[in-house]
Short mmCIF file of C-alpha atoms and ligand atoms in Angstrom, two decimals:
data_model
loop_
_atom_site.label_atom_id
_atom_site.label_comp_id
_atom_site.label_asym_id
_atom_site.label_seq_id
_atom_site.Cartn_x
_atom_site.Cartn_y
_atom_site.Cartn_z
CA MET W 1 -96.18 -70.94 -96.10
CA THR W 2 -97.15 -67.41 -97.09
CA ARG W 3 -99.02 -67.29 -100.35
CA PHE W 4 -98.66 -64.81 -103.19
CA PHE W 5 -101.28 -64.58 -105.92
CA LEU W 6 -100.43 -62.42 -108.91
CA THR W 7 -102.06 -61.84 -112.25
CA THR W 8 -101.48 -60.12 -115.58
CA ALA W 9 -104.12 -58.54 -117.77
CA ILE W 10 -105.88 -61.11 -119.94
CA ASP W 11 -105.45 -60.55 -123.67
CA TYR W 12 -107.98 -59.99 -126.42
CA VAL W 13 -107.54 -62.85 -128.84
CA ASN W 14 -108.36 -60.88 -131.98
CA SER W 15 -104.67 -60.02 -132.40
CA GLN W 16 -101.37 -61.81 -131.89
CA PRO W 17 -99.02 -61.46 -128.91
CA HIS W 18 -96.41 -58.77 -129.60
CA LEU W 19 -93.50 -57.17 -127.80
CA GLY W 20 -95.78 -54.80 -125.85
CA THR W 21 -97.96 -57.57 -124.40
CA SER W 22 -94.89 -59.75 -123.88
CA TYR W 23 -93.25 -57.02 -121.81
CA GLU W 24 -96.02 -57.24 -119.22
CA LYS W 25 -95.96 -61.03 -119.06
CA ILE W 26 -92.17 -61.19 -118.72
CA CYS W 27 -92.09 -58.61 -115.91
CA ALA W 28 -94.90 -60.39 -114.06
CA ASP W 29 -93.03 -63.66 -114.56
CA VAL W 30 -89.90 -62.14 -113.00
CA ILE W 31 -91.99 -61.21 -109.95
CA ALA W 32 -93.56 -64.69 -109.79
CA ARG W 33 -90.18 -66.40 -110.01
CA TYR W 34 -88.73 -64.04 -107.41
CA LYS W 35 -91.57 -64.81 -104.99
CA ARG W 36 -91.06 -68.55 -105.50
CA LEU W 37 -87.33 -68.09 -104.86
CA CYS W 38 -88.21 -66.34 -101.59
CA GLY W 39 -90.30 -69.33 -100.55
CA PHE W 40 -93.79 -67.98 -101.19
CA ASP W 41 -96.49 -70.41 -102.26
CA THR W 42 -97.06 -68.59 -105.53
CA LEU W 43 -99.99 -68.64 -107.92
CA PHE W 44 -99.33 -66.83 -111.19
CA LEU W 45 -102.43 -66.39 -113.35
CA MET W 46 -102.70 -65.34 -116.99
CA GLY W 47 -105.38 -65.83 -119.58
CA ASN W 48 -107.37 -64.78 -122.61
CA ASP W 49 -110.29 -62.37 -122.86
CA GLU W 50 -112.70 -63.96 -125.31
CA HIS W 51 -116.11 -62.34 -124.94
CA SER W 52 -115.26 -59.43 -127.17
CA GLN W 53 -117.42 -58.35 -130.10
CA ASN W 54 -114.17 -57.94 -132.03
CA VAL W 55 -113.36 -61.58 -131.42
CA PHE W 56 -116.84 -62.53 -132.55
CA LYS W 57 -116.39 -60.43 -135.71
CA LYS W 58 -112.93 -61.72 -136.45
CA ALA W 59 -114.13 -65.33 -136.09
CA SER W 60 -117.05 -64.71 -138.48
CA GLU W 61 -114.68 -63.11 -140.99
CA GLU W 62 -112.60 -66.27 -140.92
CA GLY W 63 -115.72 -68.39 -141.20
CA LEU W 64 -115.19 -69.92 -137.78
CA ASP W 65 -117.38 -70.55 -134.81
CA PRO W 66 -116.18 -68.02 -132.18
CA LEU W 67 -115.27 -70.74 -129.72
CA ALA W 68 -113.28 -72.66 -132.32
CA TYR W 69 -111.46 -69.44 -133.16
CA CYS W 70 -110.68 -68.88 -129.44
CA ASP W 71 -109.42 -72.45 -129.10
CA ARG W 72 -106.98 -71.81 -131.90
CA MET W 73 -105.84 -68.52 -130.36
CA GLU W 74 -105.31 -70.10 -126.97
CA ASP W 75 -102.68 -72.25 -128.59
CA VAL W 76 -101.06 -69.22 -130.24
CA PHE W 77 -100.85 -67.37 -126.91
CA ARG W 78 -99.69 -70.31 -124.81
CA THR W 79 -96.98 -71.09 -127.36
CA ALA W 80 -95.78 -67.49 -127.35
CA TRP W 81 -95.59 -67.33 -123.54
CA ARG W 82 -93.81 -70.66 -123.30
CA ARG W 83 -91.27 -69.46 -125.84
CA LEU W 84 -90.51 -66.56 -123.47
CA ASP W 85 -90.17 -68.85 -120.43
CA VAL W 86 -93.22 -67.31 -118.77
CA SER W 87 -94.03 -69.67 -115.89
CA PHE W 88 -97.77 -69.11 -115.36
CA ASP W 89 -99.43 -71.64 -113.04
CA ASP W 90 -102.91 -71.21 -114.44
CA PHE W 91 -104.35 -69.89 -117.68
CA ILE W 92 -107.99 -68.84 -117.68
CA ARG W 93 -110.27 -68.32 -120.66
CA THR W 94 -113.39 -66.26 -120.14
CA THR W 95 -115.47 -68.82 -122.04
CA GLU W 96 -114.71 -71.52 -119.44
CA PRO W 97 -117.51 -72.74 -117.16
CA ARG W 98 -115.54 -71.75 -114.03
CA HIS W 99 -115.42 -68.16 -115.26
CA LYS W 100 -119.10 -68.15 -116.11
CA ALA W 101 -119.78 -69.33 -112.54
CA GLY W 102 -117.64 -66.53 -111.12
CA VAL W 103 -119.24 -63.82 -113.24
CA THR W 104 -122.75 -65.04 -112.48
CA ASP W 105 -121.97 -65.09 -108.76
CA LEU W 106 -120.42 -61.64 -108.65
CA VAL W 107 -123.03 -59.78 -110.72
CA LYS W 108 -125.74 -61.42 -108.65
CA ARG W 109 -124.15 -60.28 -105.41
CA ILE W 110 -123.96 -56.71 -106.71
CA TYR W 111 -127.53 -56.88 -108.05
CA ASP W 112 -128.83 -58.28 -104.75
CA ALA W 113 -127.04 -55.47 -102.91
CA GLY W 114 -129.09 -53.02 -104.99
CA ASP W 115 -126.09 -51.58 -106.82
CA ILE W 116 -127.14 -52.64 -110.31
CA TYR W 117 -130.22 -50.97 -111.79
CA GLU W 118 -131.95 -50.93 -115.15
CA GLY W 119 -131.73 -47.90 -117.41
CA VAL W 120 -131.28 -46.81 -120.98
CA TYR W 121 -127.91 -46.05 -122.43
CA GLU W 122 -127.84 -43.51 -125.14
CA GLY W 123 -124.50 -42.33 -126.40
CA TRP W 124 -121.33 -43.12 -128.28
CA TYR W 125 -119.66 -46.49 -128.36
CA CYS W 126 -116.30 -47.30 -129.92
CA VAL W 127 -116.51 -50.86 -131.18
CA SER W 128 -112.72 -51.22 -131.37
CA CYS W 129 -112.20 -50.12 -127.75
CA GLU W 130 -115.46 -51.81 -126.75
CA GLU W 131 -116.00 -48.78 -124.57
CA PHE W 132 -118.81 -46.33 -124.06
CA LYS W 133 -117.45 -42.87 -124.83
CA GLN W 134 -118.48 -39.53 -123.49
CA GLU W 135 -118.40 -36.47 -125.73
CA LYS W 136 -115.27 -35.30 -123.91
CA ASP W 137 -113.48 -38.57 -124.75
CA LEU W 138 -113.81 -37.96 -128.49
CA ALA W 139 -111.59 -35.84 -130.72
CA ASP W 140 -113.45 -34.25 -133.68
CA GLY W 141 -116.20 -36.77 -133.06
CA ASN W 142 -113.85 -39.74 -133.32
CA CYS W 143 -112.24 -42.08 -130.82
CA PRO W 144 -108.66 -40.77 -130.48
CA LEU W 145 -107.36 -44.36 -130.58
CA HIS W 146 -109.41 -45.29 -133.66
CA PRO W 147 -109.68 -42.14 -135.76
CA THR W 148 -110.66 -44.01 -138.92
CA LEU W 149 -113.60 -45.77 -137.31
CA LYS W 150 -116.74 -43.73 -136.58
CA PRO W 151 -118.04 -44.38 -133.08
CA GLU W 152 -121.56 -45.77 -133.05
CA TRP W 153 -124.48 -43.90 -131.50
CA ILE W 154 -126.37 -46.50 -129.57
CA ARG W 155 -129.59 -46.48 -127.60
CA GLU W 156 -130.39 -49.65 -125.74
CA LYS W 157 -131.60 -51.07 -122.47
CA ASN W 158 -128.63 -51.37 -120.16
CA TYR W 159 -128.02 -52.23 -116.59
CA PHE W 160 -125.89 -49.78 -114.68
CA PHE W 161 -123.52 -50.25 -111.77
CA ARG W 162 -123.76 -47.57 -109.07
CA LEU W 163 -120.09 -46.60 -109.29
CA SER W 164 -120.93 -43.09 -108.06
CA LYS W 165 -121.82 -44.53 -104.67
CA TYR W 166 -118.24 -45.75 -104.21
CA GLN W 167 -116.42 -42.47 -104.66
CA GLN W 168 -115.91 -41.91 -100.94
CA PRO W 169 -115.20 -45.57 -100.06
CA LEU W 170 -112.56 -45.61 -102.81
CA LEU W 171 -110.97 -42.39 -101.56
CA ASP W 172 -110.93 -43.84 -98.04
CA HIS W 173 -109.32 -47.02 -99.33
CA PHE W 174 -106.63 -45.12 -101.21
CA ALA W 175 -105.92 -43.05 -98.10
CA ALA W 176 -105.67 -46.10 -95.84
CA HIS W 177 -103.56 -48.09 -98.35
CA PRO W 178 -101.04 -45.84 -100.09
CA GLU W 179 -99.48 -48.97 -101.63
CA PHE W 180 -102.76 -49.98 -103.32
CA MET W 181 -101.93 -48.40 -106.67
CA GLN W 182 -98.31 -48.18 -107.82
CA PRO W 183 -96.23 -46.47 -109.03
CA ASP W 184 -97.09 -43.21 -107.24
CA MET W 185 -97.45 -41.30 -110.49
CA ARG W 186 -100.34 -43.56 -111.56
CA ARG W 187 -101.82 -43.53 -108.08
CA ASN W 188 -102.02 -39.75 -108.26
CA GLU W 189 -103.68 -39.85 -111.70
CA ILE W 190 -106.32 -42.24 -110.38
CA LEU W 191 -106.88 -40.22 -107.23
CA ARG W 192 -107.51 -37.08 -109.28
CA LEU W 193 -109.95 -39.05 -111.42
CA ILE W 194 -111.90 -40.30 -108.40
CA GLU W 195 -111.89 -36.87 -106.79
CA SER W 196 -113.33 -35.34 -109.96
CA GLY W 197 -116.47 -37.47 -109.44
CA LEU W 198 -117.59 -40.89 -110.67
CA ILE W 199 -120.57 -41.64 -112.84
CA ASP W 200 -122.44 -44.93 -112.96
CA VAL W 201 -121.23 -47.33 -115.64
CA SER W 202 -123.08 -49.64 -117.98
CA VAL W 203 -122.49 -53.32 -117.21
CA SER W 204 -124.52 -55.05 -119.89
CA ARG W 205 -125.18 -55.13 -123.61
CA ALA W 206 -128.61 -55.94 -125.00
CA GLY W 207 -129.39 -58.24 -127.91
CA GLN W 208 -126.02 -59.92 -128.19
CA SER W 209 -125.34 -63.61 -128.08
CA TRP W 210 -121.60 -63.66 -127.43
CA GLY W 211 -121.14 -63.25 -123.69
CA ILE W 212 -122.37 -64.35 -120.29
CA PRO W 213 -126.11 -63.78 -119.74
CA LEU W 214 -127.26 -61.77 -116.73
CA PRO W 215 -128.77 -64.25 -114.27
CA TRP W 216 -131.93 -62.15 -113.81
CA ASP W 217 -132.30 -61.06 -117.44
CA PRO W 218 -130.81 -63.61 -119.86
CA GLY W 219 -131.67 -61.34 -122.82
CA SER W 220 -128.67 -59.21 -121.87
CA VAL W 221 -125.03 -60.24 -121.58
CA VAL W 222 -122.44 -58.91 -119.16
CA TYR W 223 -120.44 -56.10 -120.74
CA VAL W 224 -117.04 -57.44 -121.80
CA TRP W 225 -114.97 -55.24 -119.47
CA PHE W 226 -117.03 -56.14 -116.43
CA ASP W 227 -116.83 -59.80 -117.46
CA ALA W 228 -113.06 -59.68 -117.99
CA LEU W 229 -112.17 -58.13 -114.63
CA ILE W 230 -113.90 -60.96 -112.81
CA ASN W 231 -111.43 -63.53 -114.25
CA TYR W 232 -109.04 -62.83 -111.37
CA ALA W 233 -111.60 -64.05 -108.85
CA SER W 234 -113.25 -66.79 -110.89
CA ALA W 235 -109.86 -68.43 -111.52
CA VAL W 236 -109.44 -68.97 -107.77
CA GLY W 237 -112.89 -70.35 -107.13
CA LEU W 238 -115.43 -67.51 -106.93
CA GLY W 239 -118.86 -69.04 -107.50
CA HIS W 240 -117.62 -72.63 -107.73
CA ASP W 241 -114.95 -73.49 -105.13
CA PRO W 242 -115.39 -71.59 -101.83
CA GLN W 243 -112.42 -73.32 -100.18
CA MET W 244 -110.06 -72.36 -102.94
CA PHE W 245 -111.45 -68.84 -102.97
CA ALA W 246 -110.89 -68.45 -99.23
CA ARG W 247 -107.31 -69.59 -99.67
CA TRP W 248 -106.30 -67.36 -102.60
CA TRP W 249 -108.49 -64.27 -102.54
CA PRO W 250 -107.76 -61.36 -102.44
CA ALA W 251 -105.05 -61.23 -105.09
CA ASP W 252 -101.74 -59.84 -103.89
CA LEU W 253 -100.88 -58.12 -107.14
CA HIS W 254 -102.47 -57.23 -110.49
CA VAL W 255 -99.83 -56.29 -113.08
CA ILE W 256 -101.49 -54.21 -115.80
CA GLY W 257 -100.73 -51.60 -118.46
CA LYS W 258 -101.09 -47.91 -117.68
CA ASP W 259 -104.01 -47.60 -120.13
CA ILE W 260 -106.32 -49.78 -118.05
CA THR W 261 -105.69 -48.41 -114.56
CA ARG W 262 -109.18 -46.86 -114.38
CA PHE W 263 -110.85 -50.24 -114.82
CA HIS W 264 -108.57 -51.95 -112.30
CA ALA W 265 -108.12 -49.31 -109.62
CA VAL W 266 -111.59 -47.73 -109.71
CA ILE W 267 -114.27 -49.99 -111.18
CA TRP W 268 -112.89 -53.35 -110.04
CA PRO W 269 -112.44 -52.48 -106.34
CA ALA W 270 -115.85 -50.78 -106.35
CA MET W 271 -117.44 -53.95 -107.80
CA LEU W 272 -115.82 -56.01 -105.04
CA MET W 273 -116.90 -53.53 -102.36
CA ALA W 274 -120.47 -53.73 -103.63
CA ALA W 275 -120.28 -57.54 -103.51
CA GLN W 276 -118.77 -57.31 -100.02
CA LEU W 277 -115.62 -59.09 -101.07
CA PRO W 278 -112.04 -58.05 -100.23
CA VAL W 279 -110.29 -55.86 -102.81
CA PRO W 280 -106.88 -56.80 -104.27
CA ARG W 281 -103.89 -55.78 -102.17
CA GLN W 282 -101.97 -54.03 -104.91
CA ILE W 283 -102.17 -52.94 -108.52
CA PHE W 284 -99.08 -52.08 -110.53
CA GLY W 285 -99.49 -50.09 -113.76
CA HIS W 286 -96.47 -50.53 -116.03
CA GLY W 287 -95.49 -48.25 -118.91
CA PHE W 288 -95.38 -48.93 -122.64
CA MET W 289 -92.62 -49.99 -125.00
CA THR W 290 -91.79 -47.90 -128.02
CA LEU W 291 -89.65 -48.92 -131.00
CA ASN W 292 -86.88 -46.43 -131.76
CA GLY W 293 -88.93 -43.82 -129.94
CA GLN W 294 -92.09 -44.53 -131.96
CA ARG W 295 -95.35 -45.99 -130.71
CA MET W 296 -95.75 -49.64 -131.74
CA SER W 297 -99.05 -50.45 -133.41
CA LYS W 298 -100.68 -52.66 -135.95
CA THR W 299 -101.57 -49.62 -138.07
CA LEU W 300 -97.95 -48.45 -138.18
CA GLY W 301 -96.90 -52.00 -139.05
CA ASN W 302 -94.01 -51.95 -136.58
CA LEU W 303 -95.14 -54.60 -134.12
CA ILE W 304 -92.30 -56.89 -133.10
CA ASP W 305 -92.94 -60.60 -132.86
CA PRO W 306 -91.48 -61.61 -129.49
CA GLY W 307 -90.54 -64.98 -130.98
CA ASP W 308 -88.32 -63.22 -133.55
CA ALA W 309 -86.64 -61.15 -130.84
CA ALA W 310 -86.05 -64.21 -128.68
CA GLY W 311 -84.93 -66.24 -131.69
CA ARG W 312 -82.26 -63.71 -132.59
CA LEU W 313 -80.24 -63.77 -129.35
CA GLY W 314 -82.09 -66.11 -127.02
CA THR W 315 -85.04 -65.76 -124.70
CA ASP W 316 -82.86 -64.69 -121.77
CA THR W 317 -81.38 -61.83 -123.77
CA LEU W 318 -84.83 -60.47 -124.52
CA ARG W 319 -85.91 -60.87 -120.90
CA LEU W 320 -82.79 -59.19 -119.60
CA TYR W 321 -83.17 -56.29 -122.01
CA LEU W 322 -86.80 -55.63 -121.08
CA VAL W 323 -86.18 -55.92 -117.34
CA LYS W 324 -82.80 -54.21 -116.99
CA GLU W 325 -83.08 -51.46 -119.60
CA VAL W 326 -86.54 -50.20 -118.65
CA ALA W 327 -87.33 -48.72 -115.23
CA PHE W 328 -90.39 -50.81 -114.30
CA GLY W 329 -93.37 -48.50 -114.13
CA GLY W 330 -92.06 -46.03 -116.71
CA ASP W 331 -92.05 -46.23 -120.50
CA GLY W 332 -89.21 -47.96 -122.32
CA ASP W 333 -87.73 -48.05 -125.75
CA PHE W 334 -86.59 -50.98 -127.83
CA SER W 335 -84.09 -50.84 -130.66
CA TRP W 336 -82.40 -53.72 -132.39
CA GLU W 337 -79.02 -51.94 -132.14
CA ARG W 338 -79.27 -51.51 -128.37
CA TYR W 339 -80.57 -55.05 -128.04
CA ASP W 340 -77.49 -56.45 -129.81
CA GLU W 341 -75.21 -54.17 -127.83
CA ARG W 342 -76.68 -55.16 -124.45
CA TYR W 343 -76.30 -58.80 -125.40
CA ASN W 344 -72.62 -58.33 -126.15
CA VAL W 345 -71.90 -56.26 -123.06
CA ASP W 346 -74.01 -57.91 -120.36
CA LEU W 347 -74.45 -61.51 -121.34
CA ALA W 348 -71.55 -62.38 -123.63
CA ASN W 349 -68.75 -60.30 -122.08
CA ASN W 350 -69.50 -59.49 -118.47
CA LEU W 351 -71.29 -62.67 -117.48
CA GLY W 352 -70.44 -65.31 -120.09
CA ASN W 353 -66.70 -64.63 -120.24
CA LEU W 354 -66.43 -64.40 -116.48
CA VAL W 355 -68.09 -67.76 -115.97
CA SER W 356 -65.96 -69.45 -118.60
CA ARG W 357 -62.66 -67.92 -117.37
CA VAL W 358 -63.24 -68.81 -113.72
CA THR W 359 -64.40 -72.31 -114.65
CA THR W 360 -61.37 -72.89 -116.84
CA MET W 361 -58.96 -71.72 -114.12
CA ALA W 362 -60.71 -73.74 -111.43
CA VAL W 363 -60.35 -76.86 -113.55
CA ARG W 364 -56.81 -76.14 -114.69
CA TYR W 365 -55.38 -75.14 -111.30
CA ARG W 366 -57.61 -77.02 -108.84
CA GLN W 367 -59.30 -79.85 -110.77
CA GLY W 368 -62.58 -78.02 -110.31
CA ARG W 369 -62.58 -78.43 -106.51
CA LEU W 370 -62.53 -75.25 -104.46
CA ALA W 371 -62.73 -74.72 -100.72
CA PRO W 372 -61.95 -71.56 -98.76
CA THR W 373 -58.42 -71.35 -97.29
CA GLY W 374 -58.78 -68.04 -95.47
CA ALA W 375 -55.86 -66.58 -97.43
CA GLY W 376 -57.12 -63.25 -98.66
CA SER W 377 -59.59 -60.48 -98.03
CA ASP W 378 -63.35 -60.85 -97.79
CA GLN W 379 -64.09 -57.88 -100.07
CA LEU W 380 -66.18 -59.84 -102.58
CA ALA W 381 -68.11 -61.66 -99.86
CA ARG W 382 -68.95 -58.34 -98.17
CA LEU W 383 -70.02 -56.82 -101.47
CA GLY W 384 -72.15 -59.92 -102.06
CA GLU W 385 -74.02 -59.30 -98.81
CA ARG W 386 -74.68 -55.67 -99.72
CA VAL W 387 -75.82 -56.68 -103.20
CA ILE W 388 -78.27 -59.25 -101.82
CA ALA W 389 -79.77 -56.64 -99.49
CA ASP W 390 -80.09 -54.10 -102.33
CA TYR W 391 -81.53 -56.73 -104.65
CA ARG W 392 -84.18 -57.81 -102.17
CA ARG W 393 -85.19 -54.26 -101.37
CA ALA W 394 -85.50 -53.50 -105.10
CA MET W 395 -87.40 -56.67 -106.00
CA ASP W 396 -89.77 -56.39 -103.02
CA GLY W 397 -90.65 -52.90 -104.27
CA PHE W 398 -90.99 -54.11 -107.90
CA ALA W 399 -87.98 -52.02 -108.99
CA LEU W 400 -87.03 -54.94 -111.22
CA HIS W 401 -84.45 -52.93 -113.18
CA GLU W 402 -82.62 -52.14 -109.92
CA GLY W 403 -82.70 -55.80 -108.94
CA ALA W 404 -81.05 -56.72 -112.25
CA ALA W 405 -78.52 -53.92 -111.87
CA ALA W 406 -77.61 -55.11 -108.36
CA ALA W 407 -76.81 -58.60 -109.65
CA PHE W 408 -74.66 -57.13 -112.41
CA ARG W 409 -72.81 -54.97 -109.88
CA LEU W 410 -71.52 -58.16 -108.31
CA ILE W 411 -70.59 -59.56 -111.73
CA ASP W 412 -68.68 -56.40 -112.63
CA ALA W 413 -66.88 -56.42 -109.29
CA THR W 414 -65.90 -60.06 -109.82
CA ASN W 415 -64.43 -59.21 -113.21
CA GLU W 416 -62.41 -56.43 -111.57
CA PHE W 417 -61.38 -58.79 -108.78
CA ILE W 418 -60.02 -61.30 -111.27
CA ALA W 419 -58.10 -58.60 -113.10
CA ALA W 420 -56.66 -57.24 -109.83
CA THR W 421 -55.69 -60.59 -108.28
CA SER W 422 -54.34 -62.18 -111.51
CA PRO W 423 -54.84 -65.86 -110.63
CA TRP W 424 -52.66 -66.88 -113.63
CA ALA W 425 -49.73 -65.07 -111.97
CA LEU W 426 -50.46 -66.60 -108.55
CA ALA W 427 -50.42 -70.03 -110.21
CA LYS W 428 -46.74 -69.60 -111.09
CA ASP W 429 -45.76 -69.09 -107.46
CA ALA W 430 -45.88 -72.11 -105.12
CA ALA W 431 -45.98 -69.84 -102.06
CA SER W 432 -49.32 -68.38 -103.29
CA ALA W 433 -51.13 -71.72 -103.48
CA ASP W 434 -53.61 -70.96 -100.68
CA ARG W 435 -54.15 -67.47 -101.96
CA LEU W 436 -54.94 -68.80 -105.45
CA THR W 437 -57.47 -71.28 -104.07
CA GLN W 438 -59.18 -68.54 -102.06
CA VAL W 439 -59.29 -66.15 -105.04
CA LEU W 440 -60.90 -68.78 -107.25
CA PHE W 441 -63.29 -69.75 -104.49
CA ASP W 442 -64.32 -66.12 -103.95
CA ALA W 443 -64.89 -65.61 -107.65
CA ALA W 444 -66.90 -68.82 -108.01
CA GLU W 445 -68.98 -67.97 -104.97
CA ALA W 446 -69.72 -64.48 -106.33
CA ILE W 447 -70.78 -66.03 -109.64
CA ARG W 448 -73.03 -68.49 -107.81
CA LEU W 449 -74.68 -65.67 -105.88
CA SER W 450 -75.18 -63.60 -109.04
CA ALA W 451 -76.70 -66.59 -110.80
CA VAL W 452 -79.19 -67.13 -107.98
CA LEU W 453 -80.17 -63.45 -108.07
CA LEU W 454 -80.57 -63.62 -111.84
CA LEU W 455 -82.68 -66.80 -111.83
CA PRO W 456 -86.00 -64.89 -111.93
CA ILE W 457 -84.78 -62.68 -114.79
CA ILE W 458 -82.75 -65.05 -116.99
CA PRO W 459 -83.91 -68.44 -115.75
CA SER W 460 -82.18 -70.68 -118.26
CA SER W 461 -78.78 -68.95 -118.02
CA GLY W 462 -79.07 -68.89 -114.24
CA ARG W 463 -79.85 -72.60 -114.17
CA GLU W 464 -77.02 -73.37 -116.56
CA ILE W 465 -74.49 -71.56 -114.37
CA LEU W 466 -75.77 -73.34 -111.26
CA ASP W 467 -75.89 -76.71 -113.00
CA PRO W 468 -74.13 -79.16 -110.68
CA SER W 469 -72.65 -80.98 -113.69
CA GLY W 470 -70.25 -78.18 -113.48
CA ARG W 471 -69.98 -75.48 -116.07
CA ALA W 472 -69.20 -73.00 -113.32
CA GLY W 473 -67.45 -75.52 -111.09
CA THR W 474 -69.74 -74.69 -108.19
CA ARG W 475 -70.85 -78.21 -107.41
CA ARG W 476 -70.05 -78.03 -103.72
CA HIS W 477 -71.90 -74.77 -103.35
CA ALA W 478 -74.97 -75.25 -105.44
CA PRO W 479 -78.12 -74.04 -103.66
CA THR W 480 -79.89 -76.68 -101.65
ZN1 ZN M 501 -111.62 -46.65 -129.83
#
């Protein structure tokens, strides 16, 4: 069986899951479920990023040992993802021994290859971003993302990764693999960045206790970003399970936000090249969600709790909104009004009413048993074939919104078909008995197909429609 290994970004545990982070996990989950539906042996990895100084600080503020704090947050995150029906197969924490083994192995490979060297870092550091900043990254001397927090001027012994050496290999890789970074708009941004020249990056912090020590200099810990990226490889055995690693590496897909494409599409592949390991096959940088056109942030106090959104109209409604209403790869907007409206139109009217009407008629007129009679046209069946082809093309290319739209095209057409064929009128005419059976069969079959296509997007509604105990009366045609 062909395997498919996909990952999401791992989350800092110093804040709670919100609609923005949930958006990424839900979209990745749709891809994972789609791959499983297509028969891939799928491994879907998520996790938490724990070696952050902000996590360390937050834990101390709450009077907790950092690990105890991370344990508590793991529960918060897992609960949130479960609530959204996110079907991850593995959940990695960067404080786990398996991750420590992976990080130790990878940094040692790069060090042994001569691509990590000792130096002194002197410059700005934004503690909130946990990023070294160049003068050109700052606005009026402040981090543009954290204008109220003065960046720190630090001077310390650091180890540096020879990123500059990988400028040409990266350009060659991008040229040979146009699909490596998607969508194209982000690929072009990254290409311009690489072409403009790469400078070596710091990979360690001195004098800190919270992190993974460098194997050759335990007085320094691996810089949190370098550490975090390695989770994708350590989860599948790097440094501790060579057989597993051979089976699952390289990853087929990293789903990440557009703000961290530089780390994933430049630094991460260069690290792997230096370690002489295969680079991931594809990286997809999704856009951001706004609320009524406004950026969502803790400072603005407009973060949406995904549990509240799911609680209002159901998890499937939230999933459908995020997948169908936002072109995957671009930015999207959320508003409670549109959310309610989409629920009424898509789920309650178009899908829900259709299922209940066809089921009721199938039971009333045919005791819930339908078989084709050949009396009628094959218009819906032909449309179904076209829709499946469109859906697969869209989903294979991660155009998730088009996949959802394709499924709903079949639902809309089935509603029109019912209106045009008027089964309730056919039922009054004994001569139309075969025609009525065929009409109901066609409608039920179109609903079954739509439900299968929607399984990755709205898994519980899809399952409910396909339930052989019969809400949709499709027992004889349930997928095998
Ligand atoms: Zn910052």
